[in-house]
XYZ file of C-alpha atoms in Angstrom:
635
model
C -1.149 -47.952 -5.678
C -3.613 -45.418 -7.103
C -2.162 -45.716 -10.397
C 1.042 -45.527 -12.433
C 2.149 -43.644 -15.609
C 4.920 -46.121 -16.889
C 7.365 -45.024 -20.137
C 4.600 -42.648 -21.367
C 5.387 -41.375 -24.774
C 3.196 -38.177 -26.332
C 4.051 -35.687 -29.539
C 1.944 -33.323 -31.341
C 2.893 -32.537 -34.974
C 6.431 -34.318 -34.457
C 7.452 -32.131 -30.979
C 7.589 -34.892 -28.190
C 6.245 -33.323 -25.365
C 6.736 -36.424 -22.874
C 9.942 -38.736 -23.423
C 9.427 -41.776 -21.302
C 7.525 -39.973 -18.416
C 6.671 -42.447 -15.238
C 5.742 -41.998 -11.678
C 3.080 -43.680 -9.594
C 0.811 -42.062 -7.166
C -0.073 -43.899 -3.692
C -3.004 -43.112 -1.455
C -2.687 -40.320 0.919
C -0.294 -38.260 -1.590
C -0.923 -34.711 -2.298
C 1.208 -34.242 -5.193
C 2.130 -30.452 -6.848
C 3.126 -30.998 -10.496
C 5.232 -28.050 -11.746
C 7.243 -27.590 -15.135
C 7.244 -24.576 -17.511
C 4.614 -23.836 -19.879
C 4.103 -26.384 -22.916
C 6.514 -28.872 -20.391
C 3.263 -31.500 -20.463
C 1.504 -31.019 -16.914
C -1.749 -30.567 -18.443
C -0.867 -33.823 -21.273
C -0.384 -35.441 -18.475
C -3.686 -34.871 -17.018
C -5.566 -35.783 -20.212
C -3.653 -38.861 -20.934
C -4.288 -40.199 -17.262
C -8.153 -39.065 -17.336
C -8.180 -41.100 -20.635
C -9.155 -37.915 -22.747
C -6.081 -38.515 -25.023
C -4.113 -41.712 -25.750
C -0.425 -41.721 -25.139
C 1.913 -42.273 -28.366
C 3.175 -45.583 -25.901
C 3.677 -46.465 -22.677
C 0.621 -47.770 -20.321
C -1.516 -46.247 -17.699
C -2.078 -48.761 -15.046
C -5.048 -47.685 -12.639
C -6.485 -49.289 -9.472
C -9.695 -50.924 -9.872
C -12.908 -48.660 -10.130
C -10.260 -45.371 -9.570
C -12.539 -42.675 -9.979
C -10.715 -39.383 -10.925
C -12.158 -36.075 -10.640
C -10.749 -33.457 -13.337
C -11.186 -29.550 -13.082
C -10.054 -28.504 -16.424
C -8.777 -24.712 -16.958
C -12.454 -24.442 -19.128
C -15.562 -25.412 -17.853
C -19.332 -25.591 -18.945
C -22.721 -25.912 -17.502
C -26.190 -26.600 -18.804
C -28.030 -23.485 -19.932
C -30.774 -23.745 -17.328
C -28.845 -24.600 -14.189
C -28.479 -22.481 -11.192
C -25.141 -21.469 -9.286
C -26.766 -23.332 -6.716
C -28.540 -26.549 -8.827
C -24.593 -26.685 -10.367
C -22.963 -27.206 -7.160
C -26.052 -30.144 -6.345
C -25.562 -32.011 -9.324
C -22.452 -33.276 -7.542
C -24.609 -35.376 -5.662
C -26.669 -36.787 -8.179
C -26.717 -40.291 -6.578
C -28.115 -39.220 -3.215
C -30.706 -36.454 -4.847
C -32.000 -39.810 -7.166
C -32.367 -41.489 -3.893
C -34.187 -38.611 -2.089
C -36.377 -38.719 -5.270
C -37.283 -42.304 -4.651
C -38.138 -42.072 -1.098
C -40.994 -39.108 -2.135
C -42.098 -41.483 -4.362
C -42.368 -43.604 -1.953
C -43.939 -41.682 1.025
C -46.091 -41.020 -1.401
C -47.241 -44.559 -2.389
C -47.452 -45.327 1.361
C -49.729 -42.799 2.415
C -52.042 -44.454 -0.209
C -51.947 -47.993 1.963
C -50.967 -50.244 -1.231
C -51.526 -53.674 -0.943
C -48.088 -54.345 -1.192
C -47.585 -51.648 1.572
C -45.008 -54.517 3.772
C -42.526 -54.316 0.337
C -42.602 -50.370 -0.287
C -41.562 -50.415 3.858
C -38.887 -52.552 3.656
C -37.520 -50.599 -0.092
C -38.238 -47.250 1.773
C -35.743 -48.381 4.644
C -33.184 -49.739 2.867
C -32.921 -46.355 0.605
C -33.089 -44.543 3.892
C -30.340 -45.818 5.773
C -28.289 -45.549 2.427
C -29.031 -42.255 2.395
C -28.147 -41.377 5.662
C -24.597 -43.592 5.280
C -23.858 -41.742 2.316
C -23.938 -38.168 3.608
C -27.939 -37.825 2.341
C -28.859 -35.060 5.534
C -25.122 -32.880 5.882
C -24.809 -32.920 1.445
C -26.788 -29.167 0.675
C -25.329 -27.626 4.124
C -21.730 -29.200 2.596
C -22.850 -27.477 -0.998
C -23.498 -24.054 0.742
C -20.433 -24.444 2.526
C -18.311 -25.122 -0.265
C -20.674 -22.298 -2.312
C -19.973 -19.897 0.100
C -15.566 -20.763 0.895
C -14.880 -20.300 -2.965
C -16.376 -16.552 -3.219
C -20.395 -17.602 -4.285
C -22.796 -15.375 -1.757
C -26.077 -16.256 -1.567
C -27.492 -13.379 -3.698
C -25.829 -15.315 -6.491
C -27.279 -19.115 -5.869
C -30.395 -18.296 -7.882
C -28.273 -17.124 -11.151
C -28.356 -19.024 -14.255
C -24.603 -20.642 -14.783
C -24.260 -19.241 -18.393
C -24.828 -16.173 -16.917
C -21.838 -16.324 -15.176
C -17.958 -15.184 -16.360
C -15.271 -18.026 -17.887
C -13.703 -17.284 -14.229
C -16.610 -17.642 -12.449
C -17.632 -20.984 -14.309
C -14.553 -22.513 -13.304
C -14.622 -21.294 -9.942
C -17.935 -22.802 -9.779
C -16.579 -26.450 -11.481
C -13.908 -26.612 -8.664
C -17.049 -26.438 -6.262
C -18.689 -29.190 -7.619
C -15.446 -31.043 -7.908
C -14.639 -30.879 -4.513
C -18.392 -32.140 -3.144
C -17.727 -34.716 -5.925
C -15.005 -36.389 -4.022
C -13.252 -38.588 -6.015
C -10.285 -40.677 -5.319
C -7.940 -38.723 -6.989
C -8.572 -34.964 -7.544
C -6.929 -33.405 -11.323
C -6.850 -29.825 -10.104
C -5.491 -27.453 -13.123
C -4.495 -24.448 -12.081
C -7.341 -24.412 -9.291
C -6.255 -20.883 -7.883
C -6.197 -19.201 -11.115
C -9.728 -17.557 -10.634
C -10.040 -17.118 -6.617
C -9.005 -14.277 -4.886
C -6.641 -14.392 -1.313
C -9.581 -15.017 0.708
C -10.859 -18.036 -1.355
C -7.512 -19.390 -2.142
C -6.804 -19.758 1.760
C -10.274 -21.259 2.159
C -9.081 -23.981 -0.582
C -6.014 -24.697 1.386
C -7.382 -25.129 4.535
C -10.164 -27.448 2.634
C -7.242 -29.493 1.039
C -5.330 -29.483 4.458
C -8.223 -31.761 5.558
C -8.776 -33.532 2.164
C -9.054 -37.477 3.013
C -8.355 -38.495 -0.464
C -5.155 -37.768 -2.844
C -4.965 -34.973 -5.494
C -2.364 -33.693 -7.895
C -2.539 -30.101 -8.610
C -0.887 -28.267 -11.286
C 0.000 -24.797 -10.132
C 2.284 -21.347 -10.485
C 1.301 -21.052 -6.986
C 4.345 -21.357 -4.775
C 2.588 -20.703 -1.537
C -0.251 -22.662 -2.545
C 2.397 -25.635 -3.088
C 3.807 -25.060 -0.201
C 0.518 -25.445 1.960
C -1.451 -28.159 0.888
C 1.790 -30.635 -0.818
C 3.434 -33.624 0.788
C 5.000 -34.465 -2.962
C 6.239 -32.358 -5.875
C 6.946 -34.037 -9.112
C 8.390 -31.531 -11.982
C 8.485 -32.314 -15.305
C 11.305 -31.620 -17.043
C 12.941 -32.655 -20.459
C 9.662 -34.836 -21.028
C 10.273 -36.608 -17.784
C 8.691 -36.908 -14.446
C 11.594 -36.390 -11.058
C 9.665 -36.582 -7.892
C 10.809 -35.021 -4.586
C 9.517 -35.033 -1.308
C 8.219 -32.329 1.065
C 6.410 -29.225 -0.045
C 7.855 -26.402 -2.811
C 10.412 -24.592 -0.581
C 11.872 -28.020 0.170
C 11.546 -29.054 -3.547
C 13.629 -26.253 -4.274
C 16.035 -27.509 -1.672
C 16.451 -30.776 -2.870
C 16.779 -30.332 -6.577
C 20.031 -28.116 -5.680
C 21.579 -30.543 -3.835
C 20.710 -33.049 -6.573
C 22.192 -30.880 -9.329
C 25.174 -30.390 -7.361
C 25.611 -33.690 -6.826
C 24.860 -34.749 -10.533
C 27.431 -31.461 -11.373
C 30.184 -33.125 -9.349
C 29.424 -36.887 -11.119
C 29.661 -35.590 -14.684
C 32.589 -33.665 -13.936
C 34.523 -37.144 -11.903
C 33.052 -38.576 -14.905
C 34.708 -36.757 -17.669
C 38.151 -36.388 -15.611
C 38.205 -40.292 -15.905
C 36.969 -40.423 -19.283
C 39.725 -37.684 -20.188
C 42.574 -40.235 -18.664
C 41.348 -43.356 -19.962
C 41.292 -41.710 -23.391
C 44.708 -40.939 -23.037
C 45.935 -44.043 -21.946
C 44.669 -45.794 -24.620
C 45.771 -43.239 -27.373
C 49.265 -44.168 -25.558
C 49.172 -47.391 -25.550
C 46.846 -48.989 -28.147
C 49.693 -49.846 -30.070
C 52.128 -50.716 -27.442
C 53.203 -53.814 -24.707
C 49.709 -52.786 -22.974
C 47.547 -53.230 -26.646
C 45.438 -55.695 -24.398
C 44.797 -53.218 -21.045
C 44.157 -50.580 -23.600
C 41.811 -52.423 -25.297
C 39.705 -53.743 -22.482
C 39.659 -50.042 -21.109
C 38.488 -48.603 -24.429
C 35.315 -51.680 -24.402
C 34.844 -50.173 -20.289
C 34.198 -46.706 -21.965
C 31.791 -48.010 -24.568
C 29.667 -49.414 -21.911
C 30.052 -47.186 -19.625
C 26.566 -45.360 -18.670
C 27.278 -41.457 -19.302
C 26.202 -38.986 -16.901
C 24.256 -36.429 -17.986
C 25.426 -32.924 -17.391
C 23.097 -30.209 -15.516
C 20.940 -28.759 -18.260
C 19.276 -25.526 -15.910
C 16.028 -24.656 -17.838
C 16.576 -21.667 -19.980
C 13.501 -20.934 -20.790
C 12.755 -18.213 -17.796
C 14.304 -15.216 -19.799
C 16.883 -12.203 -18.387
C 14.868 -9.794 -17.158
C 17.292 -7.708 -15.644
C 16.777 -4.096 -15.669
C 18.967 -1.311 -16.558
C 19.953 1.404 -14.500
C 17.803 3.990 -13.707
C 17.915 7.636 -12.965
C 17.865 8.151 -8.746
C 14.783 9.604 -7.857
C 14.400 11.558 -4.224
C 14.047 10.077 -0.993
C 10.128 10.179 -0.636
C 8.557 8.805 -3.823
C 4.731 8.403 -3.181
C 3.061 10.502 -0.098
C -0.742 9.197 0.250
C -3.014 11.507 2.560
C -6.577 10.683 3.585
C -6.839 9.161 -0.561
C -10.593 7.593 -0.837
C -10.712 6.249 -4.297
C -13.921 4.837 -6.086
C -16.529 6.689 -8.393
C -19.110 9.436 -7.817
C -21.952 6.760 -6.994
C -19.573 4.476 -5.388
C -16.749 4.976 -3.026
C -14.722 1.934 -2.455
C -11.366 2.691 0.377
C -11.366 5.450 1.982
C -8.767 7.311 4.428
C -5.585 5.888 3.105
C -2.338 6.626 4.424
C 1.321 6.085 3.498
C 4.240 7.281 2.317
C 6.406 5.135 -0.195
C 10.450 5.967 -0.042
C 12.922 5.228 -2.748
C 14.179 1.451 -3.180
C 11.045 0.234 -1.324
C 8.261 -1.842 -2.856
C 4.758 -1.512 -1.852
C 2.487 -5.179 -2.419
C -1.277 -4.081 -3.051
C -3.320 -7.153 -1.857
C -7.479 -7.478 -1.129
C -10.512 -9.004 -2.798
C -11.389 -8.805 -6.304
C -13.987 -5.351 -6.630
C -12.409 -4.068 -3.443
C -10.684 -0.978 -5.107
C -6.901 -2.083 -6.154
C -6.761 -1.159 -9.637
C -9.013 1.917 -9.105
C -6.022 2.844 -6.510
C -3.497 2.858 -8.865
C -5.472 4.540 -11.734
C -6.064 7.293 -8.869
C -2.424 7.531 -7.777
C -1.308 7.582 -11.571
C -3.957 10.707 -12.207
C -6.178 8.194 -14.436
C -8.664 8.843 -12.094
C -9.999 12.208 -9.895
C -9.764 11.094 -6.111
C -12.633 11.799 -4.249
C -10.952 13.227 -1.479
C -7.809 13.346 0.114
C -4.104 13.475 -2.300
C -1.227 11.210 -3.724
C 1.803 13.262 -4.550
C 4.334 12.185 -6.413
C 8.365 12.869 -5.326
C 10.999 14.687 -7.060
C 12.548 12.960 -10.259
C 9.885 10.366 -10.688
C 9.457 8.247 -14.209
C 6.600 6.130 -13.707
C 6.198 2.765 -16.217
C 2.733 1.563 -15.676
C 2.151 -2.488 -16.681
C -1.387 -3.026 -16.687
C -3.065 -6.413 -15.872
C -5.233 -6.491 -19.164
C -2.184 -5.391 -21.424
C -3.851 -2.563 -23.284
C -0.785 -0.793 -23.876
C -0.394 -3.398 -26.706
C -1.294 -2.837 -30.090
C -2.635 -6.033 -31.938
C -1.777 -5.195 -35.182
C 2.269 -4.649 -34.525
C 5.098 -6.692 -34.944
C 6.781 -7.853 -31.749
C 9.817 -5.706 -32.577
C 7.445 -2.551 -33.652
C 5.818 -2.788 -30.487
C 9.368 -2.425 -28.762
C 10.091 0.088 -31.460
C 7.355 2.297 -29.883
C 9.255 2.868 -26.924
C 12.496 2.994 -28.462
C 15.149 5.673 -29.521
C 14.802 6.404 -33.151
C 18.666 5.675 -33.350
C 18.183 2.392 -32.318
C 18.807 -0.453 -34.602
C 16.826 -3.819 -35.557
C 19.979 -5.707 -34.659
C 19.884 -4.044 -30.433
C 16.086 -4.273 -30.665
C 16.246 -7.954 -31.385
C 18.824 -8.830 -28.531
C 17.204 -6.952 -26.030
C 13.901 -9.082 -27.134
C 15.776 -12.530 -27.366
C 16.448 -12.152 -23.458
C 12.451 -12.436 -23.018
C 12.437 -15.085 -24.936
C 11.813 -13.600 -28.571
C 14.712 -15.302 -30.922
C 14.888 -15.520 -34.541
C 11.876 -15.399 -36.885
C 9.460 -14.811 -33.360
C 10.341 -11.508 -33.459
C 8.410 -10.743 -36.671
C 4.669 -12.249 -35.255
C 1.872 -10.155 -35.027
C 1.000 -8.988 -30.891
C -3.080 -10.663 -31.907
C -1.366 -13.889 -32.436
C 0.751 -14.128 -29.084
C -0.207 -16.190 -26.109
C -1.373 -14.754 -22.626
C 2.025 -15.416 -21.721
C 3.665 -14.087 -24.366
C 2.335 -11.062 -24.364
C 3.121 -10.039 -20.694
C 6.819 -11.137 -21.478
C 6.331 -8.397 -24.501
C 4.456 -5.885 -22.328
C 7.414 -6.292 -19.168
C 9.856 -6.000 -21.996
C 8.681 -2.726 -22.968
C 8.344 -1.610 -19.385
C 11.766 -2.457 -18.250
C 13.248 -1.018 -21.848
C 11.734 2.694 -21.090
C 14.257 2.644 -17.868
C 11.767 3.884 -15.468
C 12.668 4.914 -11.543
C 9.244 3.401 -10.500
C 6.841 0.502 -11.832
C 3.234 0.367 -10.954
C 2.537 -3.234 -11.731
C -1.048 -5.154 -12.171
C -0.573 -8.679 -11.401
C 3.001 -8.486 -13.342
C 2.960 -12.519 -12.442
C -0.560 -13.644 -14.204
C 0.621 -15.156 -17.264
C 4.262 -16.394 -16.512
C 5.014 -19.467 -15.526
C 7.291 -20.377 -11.875
C 11.095 -20.212 -13.797
C 9.965 -16.793 -15.496
C 8.090 -15.770 -11.874
C 11.511 -16.731 -10.473
C 13.633 -14.452 -12.959
C 11.313 -11.434 -12.941
C 11.761 -11.460 -8.584
C 15.369 -11.446 -8.739
C 15.483 -8.757 -11.585
C 12.939 -6.575 -8.990
C 14.993 -7.495 -5.421
C 17.718 -6.336 -7.401
C 15.940 -3.065 -8.911
C 17.565 0.379 -7.394
C 13.888 1.670 -8.192
C 10.438 2.082 -6.180
C 7.726 -0.453 -7.039
C 3.681 -0.183 -6.372
C 2.470 -3.680 -7.357
C -1.097 -5.498 -7.183
C -0.320 -9.051 -6.742
C -2.381 -12.347 -5.877
C 1.061 -14.052 -5.663
C 1.785 -14.417 -1.876
C 5.144 -15.926 -2.713
C 6.468 -12.999 -5.017
C 4.970 -10.895 -2.461
C 7.327 -12.547 0.046
C 10.401 -11.770 -1.989
C 9.872 -8.420 -3.132
C 7.395 -6.377 -0.969
C 8.585 -4.401 1.814
C 5.161 -2.742 2.675
C 1.437 -4.425 2.059
C -1.490 -2.443 1.375
C -4.787 -4.306 2.231
C -8.099 -3.395 0.840
C -10.947 -5.414 2.942
C -13.666 -5.156 0.543
C -15.908 -2.670 3.118
C -14.450 0.694 2.020
C -11.330 0.783 4.773
C -7.370 -0.173 4.032
C -4.792 -1.970 6.179
C -1.148 -0.707 6.097
C 1.669 -3.108 6.855
C 5.360 -2.891 7.061
C 6.561 -5.943 5.729
C 5.848 -8.769 3.652
C 3.155 -10.559 2.893
C 3.535 -13.735 5.666
C 4.585 -11.193 8.123
C 1.370 -8.921 7.693
C -0.927 -12.495 7.776
C 0.946 -13.183 11.019
C -0.068 -9.774 12.382
C -3.366 -9.879 10.846
C -4.130 -13.305 12.365
C -2.706 -12.339 16.078
C -5.314 -9.339 15.559
C -7.715 -11.864 14.968
C -6.981 -14.069 18.092
C -6.760 -11.133 20.760
C -9.786 -9.807 19.300
C -11.593 -13.199 20.179
C -9.683 -13.853 22.924
C -10.899 -10.220 24.249
C -14.584 -11.393 23.698
C -14.508 -14.624 25.109
C -12.905 -12.732 28.325
C -16.218 -9.943 27.983
C -18.483 -12.929 27.560
C -17.078 -14.475 30.961
C -17.438 -11.351 32.656
C -21.007 -11.068 31.932
C -21.929 -14.310 32.531
C -20.280 -14.037 36.453
C -21.027 -10.756 37.272
C -20.893 -11.571 40.771
C -17.431 -13.210 40.627
C -16.250 -10.281 39.113
C -17.397 -7.499 41.442
C -15.419 -10.240 44.688
C -11.935 -9.917 42.629
C -12.690 -6.211 41.949
C -13.320 -5.724 45.149
C -9.920 -7.924 46.631
C -7.897 -6.190 44.198
C -8.833 -2.870 45.138
C -8.224 -4.174 49.052
C -5.074 -5.347 48.410
C -3.783 -2.082 46.691
C -5.172 0.343 49.462
C -2.867 -2.043 52.196
C 0.385 -1.397 50.263
C -0.537 2.429 48.709
C 2.235 4.326 48.252
C 1.982 8.270 47.159
C 1.659 9.226 43.752
C 4.867 11.489 43.407
C 7.058 8.223 44.187
C 4.879 6.193 41.321
C 5.149 9.046 38.787
C 9.178 8.664 39.160
C 8.751 5.234 38.339
C 6.723 4.905 35.561
C 8.915 7.642 34.019
C 11.906 5.626 34.473
C 10.383 2.613 32.957
C 9.059 4.601 29.818
C 12.278 5.822 29.358
C 13.518 2.211 28.910
C 10.825 1.029 26.668
C 12.241 4.316 24.155
C 15.869 2.738 24.820
C 14.590 -0.879 24.080
C 12.796 -0.120 21.511
C 15.611 1.858 19.749
C 17.617 -1.390 20.147
C 14.994 -3.379 18.326
C 15.302 -1.357 15.204
C 19.049 -1.311 14.880
C 19.803 -3.689 11.864
C 22.465 -6.035 13.998
C 19.998 -7.158 16.123
C 16.704 -7.018 14.001
C 18.837 -9.561 12.029
C 20.257 -11.217 15.236
C 16.989 -13.561 16.388
C 18.816 -14.569 19.446
C 19.452 -10.884 20.258
C 15.978 -9.688 19.326
C 14.472 -12.038 21.334
C 16.481 -11.551 24.216
C 15.519 -7.425 24.222
C 11.653 -8.510 22.703
C 11.285 -10.240 26.097
C 12.799 -7.423 28.304
C 10.152 -4.526 26.284
C 7.483 -6.967 27.204
C 8.678 -7.460 31.009
C 8.907 -3.389 31.199
C 5.482 -3.218 29.361
C 4.011 -5.338 32.164
C 5.766 -3.639 34.681
C 4.178 0.302 33.614
C 0.675 -1.467 33.320
C 0.681 -2.415 37.155
C 2.109 0.935 38.216
C -0.449 2.816 36.102
C -3.024 0.844 38.099
C -1.577 1.818 41.564
C -1.065 4.924 40.611
C -4.773 5.511 39.325
C -6.053 4.103 42.519
C -3.159 6.020 44.614
C -4.833 9.447 42.998
C -8.157 8.575 43.426
C -7.702 7.634 47.117
C -5.638 11.153 47.944
C -8.140 13.312 45.891
């Protein structure tokens, strides 16, 4: 056991957050801590780290347990550079190093107690080596680069960093410190996709345990082997990653529903028996059953968290078939091109997911297709009958001076009553007197919900969304995903939420940061696999080329043998051309079959046809080689 929380209770201003929360963490466990915003996840971290004391209950830790807590807001000394801040995780090793340098200077002066100095130096050297002293600088540099700090930034002082960059640097320092248990509060919040993937690979091989609070479900799937959900102030544990948790939670809820219904039937029958027999011949039996009911441990009804909201989208006017046509588009600014030669067509009902590192041109691209910025080259044309609604990441369409209800009225018809507006806002969790709060006093999540409420109320048939899930907790994200899946219009969305993109995207547009983009038909996971296969093929080709260069004599021998084999069974070019035409016809037929919905949705049939396609491709390649050799010989 590393630590155990037992019957923890914690309240703030009379509001109970944790109600008898208990769970234990053991070695090698990689835990995701989930729950709606305000459920008490960060409170658990603060109680565990000792920053706050529980109102009651116990925190029991293993002896000398070293906890590392990544907070959502990190500060550094003003005089530290980025590189020095990372190295500060190795304070013990740096102190040993300083002492070794001092002893080296002393030894050079041949002091009278040289033997003692040599002995101390030897002891420190062994400790330095044992603790990884010769590798720590390289480790720090590797983690800095993995989390997006290029070498050019290393000499920058930490106090000049943005809030998000300071949080990333805090994560660098924490990972390098290697505590017994990492407590990670939203570690992916300020990372781009490349840095998140690096962090996932780092944590997959991390030797110690960790608990991660995260709204990134894709991240939780890749790095966790246990999920703890905080609901109604209590902790419920599930084995497996996030996807396994969803399945097991539904199974548990279904079992609890059945148990509750069965118990209610038993209670109803027993109460009826007691009513009919309490004053009759079976009085003793009726009293016995009444005592049994009083002692009966009641099964709770299943209460699904209603904090998600209801983002149900209204019916929208049907747009033309081709909603957005982008041809040879280049975006950026007069003095800097961010991306060029962008080409794709987005049709009615499709969703384009836009991904890439920060600063690669994603938001600039959206503003260009919306007409807010001029294209540097090419064009973006909207189809007929398009009504476009834009959700900005900065939420700059909101007026901080307005009350919530007045902010929604900005996009409502003059005939709409306050009652109708309040009813609509209730779907976004703005109930009662909440609708009279000033926009400027709202949290980031509340502003995000209000901006979505305004956008959805306008009944646009094209939604352009810049990071729509940024301020939403997991239940709210799931509600939004369900709404967008059912939405009959067309969507363009920038998002770092890969789970979200897997559910809603039908196309991916990737900005590589080098001025290029890649367009792919499919969701994020499919794009990721396709990209990985390209990298793998390039790597194999490079290895093959390397082998050719290193063995030129062997390559020439193999080529000569191949040419000799072909010459011995040479056929007329006309015969080979007929076979090539037949195989090309076969490939066209197989391609058509693979695109048919009934085959594409049947994994077994699709695999069979795919195997035939690959065999035909291989046969065609051989025939082309034979035709080329035959034509050369005849010529």
